[in-house]
Tab-separated table of C-alpha atoms in Angstrom:
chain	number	residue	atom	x	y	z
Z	1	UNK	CA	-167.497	-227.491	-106.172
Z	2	UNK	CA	-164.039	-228.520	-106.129
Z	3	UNK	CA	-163.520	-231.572	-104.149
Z	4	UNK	CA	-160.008	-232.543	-102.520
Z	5	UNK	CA	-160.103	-236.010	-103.549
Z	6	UNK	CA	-161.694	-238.422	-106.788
Z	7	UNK	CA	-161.519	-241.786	-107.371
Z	8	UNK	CA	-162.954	-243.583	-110.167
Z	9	UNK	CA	-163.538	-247.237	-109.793
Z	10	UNK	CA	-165.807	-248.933	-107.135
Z	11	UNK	CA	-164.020	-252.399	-106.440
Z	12	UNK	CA	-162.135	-253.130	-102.909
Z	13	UNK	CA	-159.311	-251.023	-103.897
Z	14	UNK	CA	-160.978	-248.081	-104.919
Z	15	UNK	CA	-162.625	-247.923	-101.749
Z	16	UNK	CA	-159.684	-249.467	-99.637
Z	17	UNK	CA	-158.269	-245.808	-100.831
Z	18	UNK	CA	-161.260	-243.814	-100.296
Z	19	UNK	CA	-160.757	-245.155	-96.511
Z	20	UNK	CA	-156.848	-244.818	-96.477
Z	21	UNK	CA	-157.385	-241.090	-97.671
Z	22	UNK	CA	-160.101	-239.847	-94.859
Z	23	UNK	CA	-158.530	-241.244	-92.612
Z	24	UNK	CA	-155.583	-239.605	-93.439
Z	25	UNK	CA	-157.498	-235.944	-93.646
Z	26	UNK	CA	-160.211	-236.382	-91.655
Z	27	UNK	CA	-163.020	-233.796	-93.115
Z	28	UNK	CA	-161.895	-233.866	-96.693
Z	29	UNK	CA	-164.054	-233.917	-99.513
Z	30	UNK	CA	-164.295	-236.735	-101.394
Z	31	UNK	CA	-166.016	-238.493	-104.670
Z	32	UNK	CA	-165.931	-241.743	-105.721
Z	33	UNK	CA	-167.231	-242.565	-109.531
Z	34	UNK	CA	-168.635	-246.086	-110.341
Z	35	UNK	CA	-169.564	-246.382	-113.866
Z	36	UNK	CA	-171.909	-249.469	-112.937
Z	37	UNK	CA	-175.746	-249.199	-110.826
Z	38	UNK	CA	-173.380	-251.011	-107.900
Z	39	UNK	CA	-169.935	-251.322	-105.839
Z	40	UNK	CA	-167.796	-254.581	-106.985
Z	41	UNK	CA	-169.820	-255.892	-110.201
Z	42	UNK	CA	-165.940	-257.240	-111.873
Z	43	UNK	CA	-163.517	-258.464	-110.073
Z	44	UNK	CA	-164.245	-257.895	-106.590
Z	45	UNK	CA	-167.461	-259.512	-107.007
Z	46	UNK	CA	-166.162	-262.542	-109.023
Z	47	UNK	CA	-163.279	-263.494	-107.378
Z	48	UNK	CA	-162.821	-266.909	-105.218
Z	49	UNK	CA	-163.138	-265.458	-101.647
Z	50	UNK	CA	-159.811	-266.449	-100.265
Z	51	UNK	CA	-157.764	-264.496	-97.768
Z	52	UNK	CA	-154.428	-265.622	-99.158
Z	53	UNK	CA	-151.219	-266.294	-97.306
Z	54	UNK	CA	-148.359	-264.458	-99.529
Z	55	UNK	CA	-146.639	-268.143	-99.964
Z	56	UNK	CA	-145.701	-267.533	-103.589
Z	57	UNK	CA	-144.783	-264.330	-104.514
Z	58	UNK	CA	-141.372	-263.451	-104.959
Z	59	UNK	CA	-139.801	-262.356	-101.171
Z	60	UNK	CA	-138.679	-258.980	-101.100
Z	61	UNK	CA	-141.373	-257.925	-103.669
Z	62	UNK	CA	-143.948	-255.286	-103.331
Z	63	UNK	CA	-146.939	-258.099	-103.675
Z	64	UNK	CA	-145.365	-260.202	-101.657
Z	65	UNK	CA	-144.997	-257.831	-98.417
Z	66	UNK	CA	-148.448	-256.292	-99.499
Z	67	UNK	CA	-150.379	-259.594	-99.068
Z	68	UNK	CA	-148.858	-260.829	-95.875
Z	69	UNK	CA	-149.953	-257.676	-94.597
Z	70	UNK	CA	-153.101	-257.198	-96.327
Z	71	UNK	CA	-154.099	-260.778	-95.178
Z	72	UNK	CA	-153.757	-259.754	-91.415
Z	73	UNK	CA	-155.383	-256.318	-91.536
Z	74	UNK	CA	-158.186	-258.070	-93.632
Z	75	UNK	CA	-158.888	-260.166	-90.776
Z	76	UNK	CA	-158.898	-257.260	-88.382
Z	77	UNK	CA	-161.159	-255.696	-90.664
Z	78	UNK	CA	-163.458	-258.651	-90.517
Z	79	UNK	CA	-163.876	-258.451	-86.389
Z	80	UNK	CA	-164.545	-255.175	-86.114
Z	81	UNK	CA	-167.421	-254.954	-88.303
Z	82	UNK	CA	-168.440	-258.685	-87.534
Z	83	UNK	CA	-167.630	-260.410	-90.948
Z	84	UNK	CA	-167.885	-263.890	-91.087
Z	85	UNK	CA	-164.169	-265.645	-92.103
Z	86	UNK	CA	-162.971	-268.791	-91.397
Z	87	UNK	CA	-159.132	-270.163	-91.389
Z	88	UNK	CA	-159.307	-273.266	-93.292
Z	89	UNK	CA	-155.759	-273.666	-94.355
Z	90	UNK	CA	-154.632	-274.183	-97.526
Z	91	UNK	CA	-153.371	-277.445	-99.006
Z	92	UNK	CA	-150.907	-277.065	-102.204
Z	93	UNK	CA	-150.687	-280.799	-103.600
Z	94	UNK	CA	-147.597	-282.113	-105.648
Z	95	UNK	CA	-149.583	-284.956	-107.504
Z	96	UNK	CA	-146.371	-285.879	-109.831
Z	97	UNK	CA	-142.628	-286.288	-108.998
Z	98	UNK	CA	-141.963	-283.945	-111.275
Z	99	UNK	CA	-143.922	-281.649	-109.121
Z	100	UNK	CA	-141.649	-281.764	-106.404
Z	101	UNK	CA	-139.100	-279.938	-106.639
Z	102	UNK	CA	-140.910	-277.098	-107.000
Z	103	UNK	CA	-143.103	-277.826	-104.086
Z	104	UNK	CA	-139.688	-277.979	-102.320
Z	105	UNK	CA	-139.073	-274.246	-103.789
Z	106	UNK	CA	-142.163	-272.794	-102.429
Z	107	UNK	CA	-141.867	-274.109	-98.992
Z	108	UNK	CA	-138.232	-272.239	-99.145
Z	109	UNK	CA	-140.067	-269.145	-100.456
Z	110	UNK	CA	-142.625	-269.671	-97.298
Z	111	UNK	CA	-140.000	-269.095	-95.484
Z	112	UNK	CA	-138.011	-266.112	-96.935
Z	113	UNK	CA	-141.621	-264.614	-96.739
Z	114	UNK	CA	-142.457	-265.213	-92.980
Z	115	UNK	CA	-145.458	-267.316	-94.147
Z	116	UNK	CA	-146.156	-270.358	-91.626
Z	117	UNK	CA	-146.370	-273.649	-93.349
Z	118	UNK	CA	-145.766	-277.046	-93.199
Z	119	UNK	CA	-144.165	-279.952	-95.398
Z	120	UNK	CA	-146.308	-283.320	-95.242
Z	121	UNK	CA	-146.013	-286.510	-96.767
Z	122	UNK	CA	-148.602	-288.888	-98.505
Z	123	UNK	CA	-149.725	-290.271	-95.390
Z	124	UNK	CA	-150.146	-286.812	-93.791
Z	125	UNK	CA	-151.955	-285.523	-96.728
Z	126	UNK	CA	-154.384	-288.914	-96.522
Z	127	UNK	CA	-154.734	-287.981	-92.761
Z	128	UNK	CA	-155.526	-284.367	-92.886
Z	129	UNK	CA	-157.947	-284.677	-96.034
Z	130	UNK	CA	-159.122	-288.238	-96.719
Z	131	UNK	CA	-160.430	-287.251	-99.851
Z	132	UNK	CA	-157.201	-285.898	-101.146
Z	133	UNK	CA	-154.422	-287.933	-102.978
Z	134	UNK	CA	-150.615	-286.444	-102.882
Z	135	UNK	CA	-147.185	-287.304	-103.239
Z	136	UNK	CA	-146.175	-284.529	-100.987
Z	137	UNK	CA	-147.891	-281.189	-99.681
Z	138	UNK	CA	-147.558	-277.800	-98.432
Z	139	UNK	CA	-150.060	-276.772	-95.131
Z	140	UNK	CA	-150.481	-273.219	-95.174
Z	141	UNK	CA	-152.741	-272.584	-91.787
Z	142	UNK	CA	-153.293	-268.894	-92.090
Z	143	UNK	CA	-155.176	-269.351	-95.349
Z	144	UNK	CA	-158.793	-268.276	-94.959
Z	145	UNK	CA	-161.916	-267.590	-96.238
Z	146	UNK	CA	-164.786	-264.503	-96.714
Z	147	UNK	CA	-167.213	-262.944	-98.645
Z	148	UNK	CA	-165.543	-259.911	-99.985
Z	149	UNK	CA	-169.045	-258.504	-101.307
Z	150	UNK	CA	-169.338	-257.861	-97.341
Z	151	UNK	CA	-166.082	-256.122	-96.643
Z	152	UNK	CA	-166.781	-254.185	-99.900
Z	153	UNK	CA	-170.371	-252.956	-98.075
Z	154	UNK	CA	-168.244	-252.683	-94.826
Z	155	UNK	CA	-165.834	-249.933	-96.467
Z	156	UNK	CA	-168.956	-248.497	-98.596
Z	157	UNK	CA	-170.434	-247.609	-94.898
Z	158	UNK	CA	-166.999	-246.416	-93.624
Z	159	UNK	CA	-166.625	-243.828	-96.053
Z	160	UNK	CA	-169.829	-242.449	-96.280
Z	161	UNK	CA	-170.187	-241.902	-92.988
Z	162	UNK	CA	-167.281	-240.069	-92.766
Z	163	UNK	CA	-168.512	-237.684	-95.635
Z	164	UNK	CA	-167.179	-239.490	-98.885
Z	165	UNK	CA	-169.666	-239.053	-102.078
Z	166	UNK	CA	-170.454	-242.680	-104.284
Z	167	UNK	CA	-172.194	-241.628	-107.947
Z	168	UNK	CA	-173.003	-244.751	-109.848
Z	169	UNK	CA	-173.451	-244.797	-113.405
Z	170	UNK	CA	-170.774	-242.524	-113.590
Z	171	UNK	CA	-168.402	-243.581	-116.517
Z	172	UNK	CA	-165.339	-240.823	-117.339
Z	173	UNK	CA	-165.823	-239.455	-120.854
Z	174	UNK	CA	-162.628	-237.463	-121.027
Z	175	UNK	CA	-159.843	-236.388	-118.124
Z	176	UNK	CA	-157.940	-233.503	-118.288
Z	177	UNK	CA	-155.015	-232.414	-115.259
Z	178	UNK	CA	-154.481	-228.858	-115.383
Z	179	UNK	CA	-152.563	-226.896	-113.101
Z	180	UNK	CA	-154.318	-226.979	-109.856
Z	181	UNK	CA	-157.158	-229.425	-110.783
Z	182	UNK	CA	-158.217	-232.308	-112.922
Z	183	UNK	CA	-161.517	-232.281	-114.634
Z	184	UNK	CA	-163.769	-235.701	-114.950
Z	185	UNK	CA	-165.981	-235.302	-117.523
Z	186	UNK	CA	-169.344	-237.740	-116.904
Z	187	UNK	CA	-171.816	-237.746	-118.948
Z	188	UNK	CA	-174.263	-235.568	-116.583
Z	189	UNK	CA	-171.533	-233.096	-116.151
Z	190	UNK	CA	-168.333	-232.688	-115.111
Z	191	UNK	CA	-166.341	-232.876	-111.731
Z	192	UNK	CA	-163.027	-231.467	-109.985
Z	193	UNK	CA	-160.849	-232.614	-107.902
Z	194	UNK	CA	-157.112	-231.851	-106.404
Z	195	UNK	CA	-156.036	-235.190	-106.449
Z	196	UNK	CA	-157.424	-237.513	-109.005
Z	197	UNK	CA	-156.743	-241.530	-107.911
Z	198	UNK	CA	-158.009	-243.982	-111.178
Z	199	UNK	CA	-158.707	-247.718	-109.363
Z	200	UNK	CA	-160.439	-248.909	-113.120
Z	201	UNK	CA	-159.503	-252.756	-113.185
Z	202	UNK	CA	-160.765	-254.164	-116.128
Z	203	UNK	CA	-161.015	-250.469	-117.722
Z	204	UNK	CA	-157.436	-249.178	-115.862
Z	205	UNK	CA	-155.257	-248.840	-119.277
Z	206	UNK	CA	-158.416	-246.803	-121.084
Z	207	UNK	CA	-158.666	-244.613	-118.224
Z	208	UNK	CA	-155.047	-244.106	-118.024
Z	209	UNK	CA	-154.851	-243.437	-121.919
Z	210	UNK	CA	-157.708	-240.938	-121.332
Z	211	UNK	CA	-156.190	-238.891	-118.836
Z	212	UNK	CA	-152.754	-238.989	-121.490
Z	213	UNK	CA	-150.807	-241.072	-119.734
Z	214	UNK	CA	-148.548	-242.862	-122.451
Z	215	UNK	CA	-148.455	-246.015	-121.359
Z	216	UNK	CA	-146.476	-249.687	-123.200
Z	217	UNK	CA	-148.721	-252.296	-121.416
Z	218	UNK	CA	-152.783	-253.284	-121.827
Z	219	UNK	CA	-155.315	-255.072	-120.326
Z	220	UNK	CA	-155.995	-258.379	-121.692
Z	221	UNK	CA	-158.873	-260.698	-120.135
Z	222	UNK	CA	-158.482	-263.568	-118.584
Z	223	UNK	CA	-162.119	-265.663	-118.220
Z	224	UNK	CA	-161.949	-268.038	-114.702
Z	225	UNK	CA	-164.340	-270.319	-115.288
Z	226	UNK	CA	-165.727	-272.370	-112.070
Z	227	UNK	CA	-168.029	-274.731	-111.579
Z	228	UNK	CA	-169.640	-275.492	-107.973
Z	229	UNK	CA	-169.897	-278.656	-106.517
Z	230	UNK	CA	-173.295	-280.141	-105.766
Z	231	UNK	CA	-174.571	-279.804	-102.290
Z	232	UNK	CA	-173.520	-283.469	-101.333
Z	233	UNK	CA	-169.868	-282.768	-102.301
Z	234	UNK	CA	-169.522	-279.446	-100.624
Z	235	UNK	CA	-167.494	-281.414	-97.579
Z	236	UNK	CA	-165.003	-283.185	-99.705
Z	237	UNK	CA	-162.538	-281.530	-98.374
Z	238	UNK	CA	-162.019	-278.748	-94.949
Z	239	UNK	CA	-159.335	-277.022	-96.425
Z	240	UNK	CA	-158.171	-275.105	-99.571
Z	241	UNK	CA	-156.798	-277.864	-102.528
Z	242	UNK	CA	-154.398	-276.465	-104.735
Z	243	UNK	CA	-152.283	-278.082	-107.385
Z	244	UNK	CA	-148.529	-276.818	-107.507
Z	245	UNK	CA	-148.722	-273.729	-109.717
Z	246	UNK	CA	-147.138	-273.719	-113.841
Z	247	UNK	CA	-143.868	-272.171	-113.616
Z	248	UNK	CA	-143.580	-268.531	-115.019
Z	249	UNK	CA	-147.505	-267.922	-115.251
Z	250	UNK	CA	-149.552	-265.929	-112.802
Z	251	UNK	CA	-152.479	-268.260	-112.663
Z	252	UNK	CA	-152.480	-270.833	-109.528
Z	253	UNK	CA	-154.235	-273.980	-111.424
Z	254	UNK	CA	-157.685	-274.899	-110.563
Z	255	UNK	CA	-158.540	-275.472	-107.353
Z	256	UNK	CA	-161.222	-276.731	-104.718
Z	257	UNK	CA	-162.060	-273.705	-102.566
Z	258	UNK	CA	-165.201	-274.089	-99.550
Z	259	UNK	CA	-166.829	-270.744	-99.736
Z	260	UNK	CA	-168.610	-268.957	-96.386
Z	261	UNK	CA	-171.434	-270.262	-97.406
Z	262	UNK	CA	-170.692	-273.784	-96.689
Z	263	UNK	CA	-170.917	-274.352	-100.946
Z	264	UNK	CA	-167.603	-275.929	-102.355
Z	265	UNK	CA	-166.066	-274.349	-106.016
Z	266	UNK	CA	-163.607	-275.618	-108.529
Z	267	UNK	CA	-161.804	-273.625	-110.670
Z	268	UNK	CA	-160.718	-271.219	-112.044
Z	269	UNK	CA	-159.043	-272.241	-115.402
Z	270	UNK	CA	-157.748	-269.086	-117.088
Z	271	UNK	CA	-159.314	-268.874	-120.783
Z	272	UNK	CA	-158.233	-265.845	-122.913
Z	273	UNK	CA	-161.325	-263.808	-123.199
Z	274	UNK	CA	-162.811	-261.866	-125.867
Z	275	UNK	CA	-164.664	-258.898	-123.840
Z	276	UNK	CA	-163.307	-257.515	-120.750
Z	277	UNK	CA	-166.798	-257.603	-118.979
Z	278	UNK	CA	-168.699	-260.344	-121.250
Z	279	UNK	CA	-169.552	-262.770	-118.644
Z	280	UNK	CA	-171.610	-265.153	-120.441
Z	281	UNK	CA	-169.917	-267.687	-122.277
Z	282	UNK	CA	-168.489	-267.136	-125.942
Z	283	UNK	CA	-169.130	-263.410	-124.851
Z	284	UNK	CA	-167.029	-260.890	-127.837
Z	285	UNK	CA	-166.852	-257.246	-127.534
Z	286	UNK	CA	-165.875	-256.099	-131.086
Z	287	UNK	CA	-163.784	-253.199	-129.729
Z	288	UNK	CA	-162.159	-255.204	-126.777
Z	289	UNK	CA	-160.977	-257.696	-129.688
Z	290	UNK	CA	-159.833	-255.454	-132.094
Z	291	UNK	CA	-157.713	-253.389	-129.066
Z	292	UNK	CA	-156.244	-256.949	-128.254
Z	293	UNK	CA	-155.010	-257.929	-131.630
Z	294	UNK	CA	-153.797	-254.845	-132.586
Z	295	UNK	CA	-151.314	-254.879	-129.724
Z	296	UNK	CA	-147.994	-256.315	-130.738
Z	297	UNK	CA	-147.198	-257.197	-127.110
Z	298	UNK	CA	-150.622	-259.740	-127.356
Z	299	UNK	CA	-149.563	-262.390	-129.929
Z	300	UNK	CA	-146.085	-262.029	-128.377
Z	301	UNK	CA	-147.979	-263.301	-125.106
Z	302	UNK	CA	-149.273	-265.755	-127.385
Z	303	UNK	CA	-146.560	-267.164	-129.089
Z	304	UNK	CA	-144.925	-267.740	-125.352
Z	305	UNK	CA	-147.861	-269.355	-123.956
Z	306	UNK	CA	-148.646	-271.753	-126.567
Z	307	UNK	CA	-149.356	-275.492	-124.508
Z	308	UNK	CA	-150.711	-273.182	-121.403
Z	309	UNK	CA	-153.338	-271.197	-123.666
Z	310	UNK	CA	-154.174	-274.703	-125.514
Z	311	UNK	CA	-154.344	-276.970	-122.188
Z	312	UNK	CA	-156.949	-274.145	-120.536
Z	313	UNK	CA	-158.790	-274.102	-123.955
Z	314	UNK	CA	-159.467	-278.029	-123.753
Z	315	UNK	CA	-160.625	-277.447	-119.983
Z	316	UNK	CA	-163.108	-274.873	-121.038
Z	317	UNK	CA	-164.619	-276.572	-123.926
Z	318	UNK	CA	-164.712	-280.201	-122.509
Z	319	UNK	CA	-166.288	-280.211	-119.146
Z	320	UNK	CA	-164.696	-283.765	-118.610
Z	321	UNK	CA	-161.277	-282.416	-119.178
Z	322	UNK	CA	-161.859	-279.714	-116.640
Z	323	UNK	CA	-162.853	-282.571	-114.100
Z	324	UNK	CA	-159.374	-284.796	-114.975
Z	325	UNK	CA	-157.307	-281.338	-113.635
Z	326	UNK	CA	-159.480	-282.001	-110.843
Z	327	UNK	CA	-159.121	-285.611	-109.835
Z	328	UNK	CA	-155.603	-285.283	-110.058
Z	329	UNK	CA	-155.474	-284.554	-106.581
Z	330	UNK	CA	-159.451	-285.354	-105.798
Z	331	UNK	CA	-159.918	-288.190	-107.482
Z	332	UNK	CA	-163.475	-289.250	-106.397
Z	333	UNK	CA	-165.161	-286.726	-107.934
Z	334	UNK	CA	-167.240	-287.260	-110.593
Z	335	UNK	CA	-168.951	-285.204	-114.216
Z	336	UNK	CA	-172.361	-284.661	-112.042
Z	337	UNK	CA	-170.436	-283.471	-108.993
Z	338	UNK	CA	-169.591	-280.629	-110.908
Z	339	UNK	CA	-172.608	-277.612	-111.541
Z	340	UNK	CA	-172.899	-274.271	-113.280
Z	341	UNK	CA	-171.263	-270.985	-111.370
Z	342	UNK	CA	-170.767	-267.764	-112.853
Z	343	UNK	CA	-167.387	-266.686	-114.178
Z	344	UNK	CA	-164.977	-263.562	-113.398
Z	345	UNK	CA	-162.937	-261.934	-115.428
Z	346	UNK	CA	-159.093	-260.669	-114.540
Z	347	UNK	CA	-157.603	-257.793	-115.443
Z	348	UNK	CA	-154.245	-259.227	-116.903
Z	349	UNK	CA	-151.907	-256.133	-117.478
Z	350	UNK	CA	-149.162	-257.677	-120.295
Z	351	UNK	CA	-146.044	-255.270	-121.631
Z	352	UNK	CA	-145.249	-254.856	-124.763
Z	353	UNK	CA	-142.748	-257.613	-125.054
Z	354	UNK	CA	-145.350	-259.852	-124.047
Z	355	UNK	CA	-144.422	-260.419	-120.483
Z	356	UNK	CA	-147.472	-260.729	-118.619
Z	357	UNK	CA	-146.967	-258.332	-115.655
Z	358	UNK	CA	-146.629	-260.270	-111.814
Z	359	UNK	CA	-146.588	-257.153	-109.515
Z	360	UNK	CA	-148.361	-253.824	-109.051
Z	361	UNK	CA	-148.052	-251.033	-111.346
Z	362	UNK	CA	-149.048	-247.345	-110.460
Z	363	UNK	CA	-148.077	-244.525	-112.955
Z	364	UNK	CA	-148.444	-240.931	-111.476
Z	365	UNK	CA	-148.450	-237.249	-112.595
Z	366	UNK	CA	-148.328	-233.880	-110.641
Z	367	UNK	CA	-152.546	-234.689	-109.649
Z	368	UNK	CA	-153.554	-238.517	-110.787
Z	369	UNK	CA	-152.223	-241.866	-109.527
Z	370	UNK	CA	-153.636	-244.656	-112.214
Z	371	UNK	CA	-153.522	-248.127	-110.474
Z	372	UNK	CA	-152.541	-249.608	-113.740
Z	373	UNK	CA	-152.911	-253.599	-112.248
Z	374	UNK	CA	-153.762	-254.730	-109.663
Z	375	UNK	CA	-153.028	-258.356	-109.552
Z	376	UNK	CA	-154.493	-261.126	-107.384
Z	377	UNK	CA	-154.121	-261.091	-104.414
Z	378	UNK	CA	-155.209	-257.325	-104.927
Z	379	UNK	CA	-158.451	-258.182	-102.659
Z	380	UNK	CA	-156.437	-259.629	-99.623
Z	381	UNK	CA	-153.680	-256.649	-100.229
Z	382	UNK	CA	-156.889	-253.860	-100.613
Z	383	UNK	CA	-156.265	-252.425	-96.962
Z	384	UNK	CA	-152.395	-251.642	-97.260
Z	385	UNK	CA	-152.908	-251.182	-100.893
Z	386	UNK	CA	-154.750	-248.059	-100.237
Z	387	UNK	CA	-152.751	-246.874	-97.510
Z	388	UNK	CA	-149.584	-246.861	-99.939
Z	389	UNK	CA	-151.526	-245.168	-102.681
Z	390	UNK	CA	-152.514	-242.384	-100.374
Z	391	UNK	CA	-148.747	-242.289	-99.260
Z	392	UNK	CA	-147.694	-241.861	-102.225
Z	393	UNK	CA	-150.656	-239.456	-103.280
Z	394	UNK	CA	-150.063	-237.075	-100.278
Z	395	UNK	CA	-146.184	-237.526	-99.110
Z	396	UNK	CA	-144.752	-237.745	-103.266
């Protein structure tokens, strides 16, 4: 059988497309490979469950417009299939006057975006979260919170009953685009499809290479590393508390983030990793480490991230450390407030100059669109993300 439609890759936004595509040809076959026994085992299952704004991104850009969107639809999402979310708001703290200005920057970004916020002062901060300390904030109300393991299962159902096929365990061996068809080959066998759509994450540049895409960036790991706060912390604050982000890096600092569940995290830090899907601490994968340091654009990354890459080291290997980042703007909370969580792992995509890459990237041929990354916010974004990628697959 030929099908109309593959996708390989079972996070949001491989089945964000899945949805965007049926719903764009209604009847059309469709298969969706997930090389793991589940939907969302990376990053869709290990990310910090927040419905973000679109307050930093760069106006005008293609993550920017994506999330504001995505973060709206998301919620619409949520209703109609009766997922809990909440709109806590999000607090962005300037704890240093050096901070400021910056602050100052994003607000005027806010703007330029059509996000709503709000400037407030030390007293407003002190009145709004009594636990929080600030020379100056940013209130972003439209901030919110969910489970995105639920809108994952929500989509799952969606496309399924409208005829799409999910095969787990089912990691591509080799792809090969011929002239009317590209061929999956899996280690049971081998599928066709028309139109081939690759939504790998963690995997997207090997999958891309595999289907002979020449490509000048790779995927290099980035370990967030949270910890949870104990049960008689999880109040310490109603809203989102984040720190003003580090200039020129993707990463947004560690925060405090309530979760659906009423629990309250902290993190993530962002520690280079040494296996794209090693979870456990001090996890190495010999051939993710040897791909890593055998790519020039890697120690260029390096060499430009020096004090970052040390300062996250020190907050991974000293658990006090971790908690100073923390008080900065929470300072009551203490080295037993903080218990074990699991990590995630992101999918960095960085060029071959070393720049680590801010926005989508999709390459396409004649039959295959790779999502080559995906940044965060690519969970709030999944809905519109998919609806562009079957643009693009369908209309060229």
């Amino acid at each position: 059988m030929i099908h109309d439609f593959c996708i390989i890759g079972g996070g949001i936004v491989g089945l964000a497309t899945a949805r965007a595509l049926l719903d764009r040809q209604p009847g059309a076959s469709l298969i969706l490979l997930e090389k793991e026994s589940g939907l969302g085992h990376h990053q869709t299952g290990h990310n910090s469950g927040v419905i973000h704004s679109g307050i930093y991104y760069q106006p005008g850009s293609l993550k920017a417009r994506l999330c504001r969107d995505g973060a709206a639809r998301t919620k619409e999402f949520c209703r109609e299939h009766g997922i809990a979310f909440e709109d806590r708001g999000k607090l962005i703290v300037a704890t240093r006057a050096d901070e400021i200005p910056r602050l100052d920057a994003l607000y005027a970004r806010a703007g330029e975006n059509g996000i709503r916020a709000t400037l407030m002062s030390q007293a407003e901060i002190a009145e709004r979260e009594p636990a929080i300390a600030g020379l100056k904030a940013i209130f972003v109300p439209d901030a919110a919170i969910v489970d995105y393991r639920q809108v994952l299962d929500a989509l799952a159902r969606e496309i399924t009953a409208k005829g799409a096929e999910i095969h787990y365990g089912a990691a591509p061996q080799a792809i090969r685009e011929r002239s009317d068809t590209v061929e999956i080959a899996l280690p049971g066998g081998t599928v066709q499809a028309r139109r081939l759509v690759a939504c790998a994450g963690l995997q997207s540049d090997r999958v891309a290479q595999m289907a002979g895409l020449q490509i000048r960036h790779r995927i290099v790991p980035f370990r967030g590393e949270y910890w949870r706060l104990r049960t008689q912390r999880a109040g310490v604050a109603h809203s989102m508390i984040y720190p003003v982000p580090e200039p020129g890096l993707p990463f947004l600092g560690v925060h405090l983030t309530p979760m659906i569940d009423g629990s309250m995290t902290v993190g993530p830090n962002a520690m280079l990793g040494l296996a794209r899907e090693g979870y456990p601490k001090l996890s190495v994968d010999l051939r993710d480490l040897g791909a890593m340091l055998a790519f020039p654009g890697f120690w260029r990354a390096i060499a430009a991230n020096i004090r970052p890459g040390l300062d996250e080291l020190g907050n991974s290997l000293f658990k006090r450390r971790y908690l100073a980042a923390c008080q900065r703007y929470c300072p009551s909370l203490e080295l037993a407030d903080l218990t074990p969580m699991a990590p995630g792992i992101r999918a960095q995509a960085v060029g071959a100059g070393g720049e680590m890459l801010h926005d989508f990237l999709f390459l396409d041929t004649d039959r295959m669109l790779h999502v080559c990354n995906a940044p965060s916010p690519a969970a709030t974004s999944a809905l519109p993300i998919g609806d562009m990628i079957a643009g693009r697959l369908l209309d060229g």
